[in-house]
Every structure is written in C-alpha cells, then in structure tokens.
PDB file of C-alpha atoms in Angstrom:
ATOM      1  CA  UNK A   1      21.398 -13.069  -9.706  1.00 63.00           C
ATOM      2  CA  UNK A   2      19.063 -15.484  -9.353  1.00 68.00           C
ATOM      3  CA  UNK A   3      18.964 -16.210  -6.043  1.00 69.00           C
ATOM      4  CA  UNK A   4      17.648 -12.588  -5.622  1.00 69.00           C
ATOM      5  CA  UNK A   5      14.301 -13.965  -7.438  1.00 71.00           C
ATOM      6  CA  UNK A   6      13.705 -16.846  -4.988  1.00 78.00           C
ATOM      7  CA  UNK A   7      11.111 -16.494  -3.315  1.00 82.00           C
ATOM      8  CA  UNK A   8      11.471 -17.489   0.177  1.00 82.00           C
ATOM      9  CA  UNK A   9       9.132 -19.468   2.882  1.00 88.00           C
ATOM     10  CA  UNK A  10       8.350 -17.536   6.394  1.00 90.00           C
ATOM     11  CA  UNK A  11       8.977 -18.782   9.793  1.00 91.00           C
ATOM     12  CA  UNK A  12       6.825 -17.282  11.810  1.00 92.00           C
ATOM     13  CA  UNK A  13       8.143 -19.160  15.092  1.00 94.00           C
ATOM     14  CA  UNK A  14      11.342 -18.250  16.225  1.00 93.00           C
ATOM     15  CA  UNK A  15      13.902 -20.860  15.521  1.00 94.00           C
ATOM     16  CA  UNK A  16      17.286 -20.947  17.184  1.00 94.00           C
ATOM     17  CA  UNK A  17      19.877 -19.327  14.782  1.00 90.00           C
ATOM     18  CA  UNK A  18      23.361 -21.273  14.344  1.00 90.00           C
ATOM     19  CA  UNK A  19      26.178 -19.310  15.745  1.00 89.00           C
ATOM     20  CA  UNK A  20      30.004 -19.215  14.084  1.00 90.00           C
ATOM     21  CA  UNK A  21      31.937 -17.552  16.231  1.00 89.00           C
ATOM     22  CA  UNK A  22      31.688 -15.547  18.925  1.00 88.00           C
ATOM     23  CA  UNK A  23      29.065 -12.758  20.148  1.00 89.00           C
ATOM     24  CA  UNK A  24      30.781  -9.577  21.856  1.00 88.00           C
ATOM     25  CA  UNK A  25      28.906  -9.760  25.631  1.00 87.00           C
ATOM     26  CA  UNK A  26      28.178  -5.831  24.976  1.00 89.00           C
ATOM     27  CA  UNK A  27      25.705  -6.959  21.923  1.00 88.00           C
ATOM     28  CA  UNK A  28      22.508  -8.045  23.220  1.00 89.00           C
ATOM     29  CA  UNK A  29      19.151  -6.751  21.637  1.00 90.00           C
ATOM     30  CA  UNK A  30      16.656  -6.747  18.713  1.00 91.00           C
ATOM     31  CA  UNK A  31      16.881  -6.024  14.463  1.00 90.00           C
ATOM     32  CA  UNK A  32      14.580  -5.828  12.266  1.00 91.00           C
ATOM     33  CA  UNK A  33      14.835  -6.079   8.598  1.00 91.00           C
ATOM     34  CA  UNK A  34      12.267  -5.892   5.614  1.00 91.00           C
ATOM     35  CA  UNK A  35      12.192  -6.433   1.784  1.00 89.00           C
ATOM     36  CA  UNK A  36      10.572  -7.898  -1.278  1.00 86.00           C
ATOM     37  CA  UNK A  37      10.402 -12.344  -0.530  1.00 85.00           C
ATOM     38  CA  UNK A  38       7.857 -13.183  -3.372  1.00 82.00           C
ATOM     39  CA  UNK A  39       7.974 -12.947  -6.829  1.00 75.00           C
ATOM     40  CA  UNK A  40       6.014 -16.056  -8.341  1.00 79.00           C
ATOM     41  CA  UNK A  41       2.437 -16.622  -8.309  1.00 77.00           C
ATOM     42  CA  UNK A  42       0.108 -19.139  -9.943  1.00 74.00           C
ATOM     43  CA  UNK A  43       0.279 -19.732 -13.462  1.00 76.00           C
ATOM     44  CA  UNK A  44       3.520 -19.218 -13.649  1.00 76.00           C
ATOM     45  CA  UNK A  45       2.752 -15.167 -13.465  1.00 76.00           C
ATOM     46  CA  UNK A  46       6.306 -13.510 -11.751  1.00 77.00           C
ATOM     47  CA  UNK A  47       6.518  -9.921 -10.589  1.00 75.00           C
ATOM     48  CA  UNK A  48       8.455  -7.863 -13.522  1.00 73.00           C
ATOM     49  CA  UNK A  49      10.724  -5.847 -10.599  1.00 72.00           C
ATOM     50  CA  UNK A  50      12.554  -6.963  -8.070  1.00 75.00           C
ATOM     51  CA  UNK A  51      10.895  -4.026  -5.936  1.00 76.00           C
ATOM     52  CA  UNK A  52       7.722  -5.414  -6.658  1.00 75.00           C
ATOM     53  CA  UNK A  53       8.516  -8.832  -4.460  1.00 79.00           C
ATOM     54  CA  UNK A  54       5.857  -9.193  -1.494  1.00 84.00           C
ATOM     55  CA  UNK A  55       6.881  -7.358   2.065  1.00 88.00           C
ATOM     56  CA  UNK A  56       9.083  -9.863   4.369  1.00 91.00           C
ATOM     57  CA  UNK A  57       9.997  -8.877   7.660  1.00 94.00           C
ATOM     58  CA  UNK A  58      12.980 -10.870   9.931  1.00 94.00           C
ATOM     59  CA  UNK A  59      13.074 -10.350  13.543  1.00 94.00           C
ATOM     60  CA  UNK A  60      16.760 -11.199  15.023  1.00 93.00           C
ATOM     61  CA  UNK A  61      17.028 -11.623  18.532  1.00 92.00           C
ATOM     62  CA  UNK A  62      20.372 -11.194  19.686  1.00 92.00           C
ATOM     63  CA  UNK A  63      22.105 -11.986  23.629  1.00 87.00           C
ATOM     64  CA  UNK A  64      25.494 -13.541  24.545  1.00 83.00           C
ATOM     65  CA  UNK A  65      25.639 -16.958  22.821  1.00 85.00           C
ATOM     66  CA  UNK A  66      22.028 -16.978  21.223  1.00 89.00           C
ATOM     67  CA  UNK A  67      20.138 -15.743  19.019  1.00 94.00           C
ATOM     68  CA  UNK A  68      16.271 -16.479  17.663  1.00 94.00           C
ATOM     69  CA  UNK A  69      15.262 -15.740  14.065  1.00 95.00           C
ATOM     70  CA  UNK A  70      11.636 -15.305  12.727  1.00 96.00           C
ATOM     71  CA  UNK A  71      10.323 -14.434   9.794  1.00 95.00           C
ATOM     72  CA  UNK A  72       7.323 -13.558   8.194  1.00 95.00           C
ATOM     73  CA  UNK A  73       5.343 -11.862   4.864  1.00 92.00           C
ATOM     74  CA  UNK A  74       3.796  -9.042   6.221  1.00 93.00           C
ATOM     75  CA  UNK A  75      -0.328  -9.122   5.797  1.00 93.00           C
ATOM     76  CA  UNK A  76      -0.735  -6.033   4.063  1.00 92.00           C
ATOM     77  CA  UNK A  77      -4.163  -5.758   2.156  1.00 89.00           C
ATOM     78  CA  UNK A  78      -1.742  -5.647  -0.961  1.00 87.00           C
ATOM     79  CA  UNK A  79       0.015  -9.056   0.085  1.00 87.00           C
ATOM     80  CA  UNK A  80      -3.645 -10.233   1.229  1.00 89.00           C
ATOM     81  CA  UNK A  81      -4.796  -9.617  -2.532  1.00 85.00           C
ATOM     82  CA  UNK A  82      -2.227 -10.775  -4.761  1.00 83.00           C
ATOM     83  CA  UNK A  83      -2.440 -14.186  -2.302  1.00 84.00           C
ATOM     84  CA  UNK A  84      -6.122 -14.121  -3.176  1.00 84.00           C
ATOM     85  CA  UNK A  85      -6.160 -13.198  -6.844  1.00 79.00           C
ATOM     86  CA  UNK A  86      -2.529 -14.338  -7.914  1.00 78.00           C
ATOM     87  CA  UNK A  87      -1.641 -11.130  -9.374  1.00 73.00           C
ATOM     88  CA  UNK A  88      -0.709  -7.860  -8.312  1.00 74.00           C
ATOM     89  CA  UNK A  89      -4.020  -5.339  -7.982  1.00 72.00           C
ATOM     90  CA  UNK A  90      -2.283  -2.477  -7.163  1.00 71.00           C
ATOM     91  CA  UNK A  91       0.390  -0.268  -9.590  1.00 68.00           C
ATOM     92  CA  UNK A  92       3.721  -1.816  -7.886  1.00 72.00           C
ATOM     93  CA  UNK A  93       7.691  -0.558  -9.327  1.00 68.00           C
ATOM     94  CA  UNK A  94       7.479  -2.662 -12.264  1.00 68.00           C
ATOM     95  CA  UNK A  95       4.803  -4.215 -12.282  1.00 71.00           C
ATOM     96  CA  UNK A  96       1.414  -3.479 -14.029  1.00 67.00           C
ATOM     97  CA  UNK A  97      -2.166  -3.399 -11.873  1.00 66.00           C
ATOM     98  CA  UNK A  98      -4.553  -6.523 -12.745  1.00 64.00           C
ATOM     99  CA  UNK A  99      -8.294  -5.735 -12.414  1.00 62.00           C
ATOM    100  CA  UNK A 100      -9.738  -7.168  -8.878  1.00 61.00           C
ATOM    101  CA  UNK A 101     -11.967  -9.767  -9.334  1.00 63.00           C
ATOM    102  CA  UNK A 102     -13.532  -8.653  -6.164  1.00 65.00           C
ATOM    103  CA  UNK A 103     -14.799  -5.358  -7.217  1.00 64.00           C
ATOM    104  CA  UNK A 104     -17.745  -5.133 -10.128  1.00 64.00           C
ATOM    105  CA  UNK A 105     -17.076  -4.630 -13.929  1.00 66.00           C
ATOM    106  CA  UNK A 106     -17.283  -0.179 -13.928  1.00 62.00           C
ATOM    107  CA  UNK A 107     -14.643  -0.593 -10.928  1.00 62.00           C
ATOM    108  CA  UNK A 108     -12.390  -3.157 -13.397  1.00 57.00           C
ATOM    109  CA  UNK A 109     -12.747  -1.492 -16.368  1.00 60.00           C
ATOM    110  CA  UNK A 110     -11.558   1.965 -14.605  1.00 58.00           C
ATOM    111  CA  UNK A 111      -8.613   0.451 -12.937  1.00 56.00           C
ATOM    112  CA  UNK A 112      -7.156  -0.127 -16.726  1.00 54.00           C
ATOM    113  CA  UNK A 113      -7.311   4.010 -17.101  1.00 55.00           C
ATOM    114  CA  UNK A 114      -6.565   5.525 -13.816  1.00 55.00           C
ATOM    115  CA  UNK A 115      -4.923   3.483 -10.577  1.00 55.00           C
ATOM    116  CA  UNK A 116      -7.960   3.850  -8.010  1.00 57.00           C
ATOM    117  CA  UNK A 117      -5.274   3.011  -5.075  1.00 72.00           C
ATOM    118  CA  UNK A 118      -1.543   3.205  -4.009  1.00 77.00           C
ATOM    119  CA  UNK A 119      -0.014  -0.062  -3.314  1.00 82.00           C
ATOM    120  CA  UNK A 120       0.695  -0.850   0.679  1.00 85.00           C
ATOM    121  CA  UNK A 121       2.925  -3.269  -0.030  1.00 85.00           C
ATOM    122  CA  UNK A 122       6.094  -1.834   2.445  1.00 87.00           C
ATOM    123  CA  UNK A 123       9.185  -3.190   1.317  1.00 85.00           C
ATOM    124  CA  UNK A 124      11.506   0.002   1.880  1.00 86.00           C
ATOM    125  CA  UNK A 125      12.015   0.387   5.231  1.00 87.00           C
ATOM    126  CA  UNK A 126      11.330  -0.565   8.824  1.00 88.00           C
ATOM    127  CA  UNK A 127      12.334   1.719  12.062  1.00 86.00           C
ATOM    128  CA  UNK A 128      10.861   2.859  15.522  1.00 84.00           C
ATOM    129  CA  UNK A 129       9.356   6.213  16.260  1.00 81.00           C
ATOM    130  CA  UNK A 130       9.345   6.286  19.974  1.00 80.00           C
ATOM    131  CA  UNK A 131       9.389   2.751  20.696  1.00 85.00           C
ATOM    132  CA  UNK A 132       6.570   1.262  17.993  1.00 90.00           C
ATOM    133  CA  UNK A 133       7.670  -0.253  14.708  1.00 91.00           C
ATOM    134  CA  UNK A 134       6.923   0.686  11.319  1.00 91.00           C
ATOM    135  CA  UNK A 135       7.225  -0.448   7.969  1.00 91.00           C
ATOM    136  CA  UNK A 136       7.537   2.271   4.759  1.00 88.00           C
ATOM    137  CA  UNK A 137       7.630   1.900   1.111  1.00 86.00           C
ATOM    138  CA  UNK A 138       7.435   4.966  -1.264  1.00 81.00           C
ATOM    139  CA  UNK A 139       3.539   5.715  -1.193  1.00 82.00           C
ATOM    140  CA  UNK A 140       1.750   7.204   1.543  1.00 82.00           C
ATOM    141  CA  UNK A 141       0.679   3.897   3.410  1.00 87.00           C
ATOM    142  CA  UNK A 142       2.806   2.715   6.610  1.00 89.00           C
ATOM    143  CA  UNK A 143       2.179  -0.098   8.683  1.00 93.00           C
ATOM    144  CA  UNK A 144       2.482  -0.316  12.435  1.00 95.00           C
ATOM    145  CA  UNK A 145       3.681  -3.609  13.082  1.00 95.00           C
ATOM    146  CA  UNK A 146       4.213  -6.060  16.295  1.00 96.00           C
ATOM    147  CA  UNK A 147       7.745  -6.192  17.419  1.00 94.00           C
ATOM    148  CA  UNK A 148       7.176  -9.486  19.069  1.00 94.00           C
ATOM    149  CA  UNK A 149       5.079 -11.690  16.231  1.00 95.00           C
ATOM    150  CA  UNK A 150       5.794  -9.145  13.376  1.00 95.00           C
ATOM    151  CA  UNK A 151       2.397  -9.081  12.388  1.00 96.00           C
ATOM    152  CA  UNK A 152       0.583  -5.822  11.060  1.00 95.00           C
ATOM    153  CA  UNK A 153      -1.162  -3.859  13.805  1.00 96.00           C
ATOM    154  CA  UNK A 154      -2.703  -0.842  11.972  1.00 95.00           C
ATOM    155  CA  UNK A 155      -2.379   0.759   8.098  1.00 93.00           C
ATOM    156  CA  UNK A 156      -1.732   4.657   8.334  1.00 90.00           C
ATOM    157  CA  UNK A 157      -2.846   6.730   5.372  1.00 87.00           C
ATOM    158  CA  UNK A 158      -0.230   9.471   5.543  1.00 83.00           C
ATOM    159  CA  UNK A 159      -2.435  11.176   3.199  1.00 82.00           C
ATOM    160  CA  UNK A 160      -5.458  11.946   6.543  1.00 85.00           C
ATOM    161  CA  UNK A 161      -2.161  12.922   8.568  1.00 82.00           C
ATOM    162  CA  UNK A 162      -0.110  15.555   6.118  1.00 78.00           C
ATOM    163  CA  UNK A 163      -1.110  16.547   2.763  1.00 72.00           C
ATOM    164  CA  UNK A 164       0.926  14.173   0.760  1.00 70.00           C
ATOM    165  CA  UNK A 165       0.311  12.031  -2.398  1.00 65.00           C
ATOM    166  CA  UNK A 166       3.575  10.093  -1.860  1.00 66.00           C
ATOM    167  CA  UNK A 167       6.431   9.760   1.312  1.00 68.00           C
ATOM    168  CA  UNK A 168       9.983   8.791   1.351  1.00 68.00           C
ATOM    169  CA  UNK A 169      10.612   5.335   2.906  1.00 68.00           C
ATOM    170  CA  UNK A 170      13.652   6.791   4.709  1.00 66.00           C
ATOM    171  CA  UNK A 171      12.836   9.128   7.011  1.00 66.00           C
ATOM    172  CA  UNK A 172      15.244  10.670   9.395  1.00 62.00           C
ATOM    173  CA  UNK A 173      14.924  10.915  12.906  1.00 59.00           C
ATOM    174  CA  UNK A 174      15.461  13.741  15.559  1.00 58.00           C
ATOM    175  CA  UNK A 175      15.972  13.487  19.048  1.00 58.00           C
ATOM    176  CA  UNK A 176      12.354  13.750  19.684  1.00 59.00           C
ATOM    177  CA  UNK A 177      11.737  10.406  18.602  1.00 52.00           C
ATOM    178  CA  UNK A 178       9.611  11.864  15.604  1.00 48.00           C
ATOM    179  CA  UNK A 179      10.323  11.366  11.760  1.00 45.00           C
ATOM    180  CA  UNK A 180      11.204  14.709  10.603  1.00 41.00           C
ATOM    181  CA  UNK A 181      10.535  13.451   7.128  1.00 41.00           C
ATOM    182  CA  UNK A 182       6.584  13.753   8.158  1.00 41.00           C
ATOM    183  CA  UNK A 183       6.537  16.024  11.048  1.00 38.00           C
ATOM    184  CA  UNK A 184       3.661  18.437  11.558  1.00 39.00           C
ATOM    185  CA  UNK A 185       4.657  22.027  11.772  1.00 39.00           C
ATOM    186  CA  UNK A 186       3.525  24.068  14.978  1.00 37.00           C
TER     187      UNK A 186
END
C-alpha cells in the first residue's frame, strides 16, 4: 500500500521504454493514461485521499519493437497553486481547502465557510472526442491537453457549455465522436 502514496517524478522527454518480450506487428499506436502522482508537500503536509494526489499524465508510444514513454504533472491552475502555496486551495476528495495566500483577507476568511471554486485538478479520466484529448475529474472543469508534449492547452468550464454544477469523469461515446454524457440537445 504504500507504494500507492509515492509520489512520483515526471519525464517530460520521451525516454526509450525497455521491452520483455515481444510486440504483436498489428500493435502500433498511442495511450494515454492519467491519475493522482503527488501527495507530499512542504512541511511535511500529505494529501488525506489518495484521489486527492496531483494530475499525472503518461504518453506511451507504441510500434513494432519500440516504444517511448513520457510523463508529466499536468499544469492545471489547481496543480499550479498547491506548487505555489504547498497546500491544496481548492475542496479536493479528502482533502480540506487552505485559504490562498494570494487572494486578500474577506476572500480567506470566506473560503473557510463556503468553497468559492471547484477544484481542476483532473485525475479521473483522459479520452478523445474527435481526435483532441481531454482530461476529466468529477467537477465541471476539463482540460484540453497536447497529445504530443501532454501539456494543458485550454480549461473548459462545463458549467458556460450545459447547465451543470458537477460532470461524470466517464463519459461515453457515440459514433459521432461526441460525449453523450454532455451532449447538447437539438
């Protein structure tokens, strides 16, 4: 159990992966993965929730007899501020909101009563609508990200899209190449 706390370094470079065995010639291609890689902060402050573990994306590049692996923690203005303040500023799973430093004492002192914003920190899923990436979590923020340096492109506030407070990291998908999980009705 606790390697699942480790928190892990990223590789942004893609570094020749070692084979054992042997890759079928019909498998050639690209996966992407995504979940919580940091847990421990300054101070010796952890996460309380596994969930709560900064957004890391891997990037797997896969032809006959090779493969490149990359890595990296996503720069979502959630990762950006708990790198900046060494605690979490937004609600998380598990883990309780500190006040932002950044923002004046009213601001602080209302964070404590009412959460002023949904983390984007988008651990729960990544997949392609049409043929751009994104990265979900279980609030209403998604990330488009770059498929070929997995860095963050664009935030999208479901919320100015649909009217929703929160969205399912797991959408399905229909042959249109649109989520049906947020699909506008005509």
């Amino acid at each position: 159990m606790e390697k699942l706390f480790q928190s892990v370094e990223q590789c942004p470079d893609p570094q020749n992966g070692q084979i054992t065995g042997t890759i079928p010639d019909w498998l050639k291609g690209q996966l992407f993965l995504i979940g919580p890689a940091k847990w421990d902060f300054a101070d010796d402050f952890s996460v309380n929730h596994w969930l709560d573990g900064s957004a890391f994306m891997y990037k797997f590049n896969v032809s006959k007899d090779h493969v490149d692996v990359m890595s990296r923690f996503l720069d979502t203005v959630a990762f950006n501020k708990v790198t900046q303040v060494k605690r979490p500023v937004f609600v998380e799973f598990g883990t309780k909101a500190y006040p932002d430093q950044c923002k004046n004492v009213f601001s602080r002192y209302l964070s404590h009563l009412v959460p002023l914003e949904l983390s984007d920190n988008v651990i729960g899923n990544v997949y392609l609508i049409d043929d751009e990436l994104y990265a979900s979590s279980e609030t209403c923020h998604v990330w488009k990200i770059d498929p070929k340096d997995l860095k963050c492109i664009k935030r999208i506030d479901l919320r100015n899209v649909v009217s929703v407070n929160l969205a399912s990291s797991h959408p399905t998908s229909v042959r249109t190449g649109l989520s049906s999980t947020w699909q506008p009705v005509s």
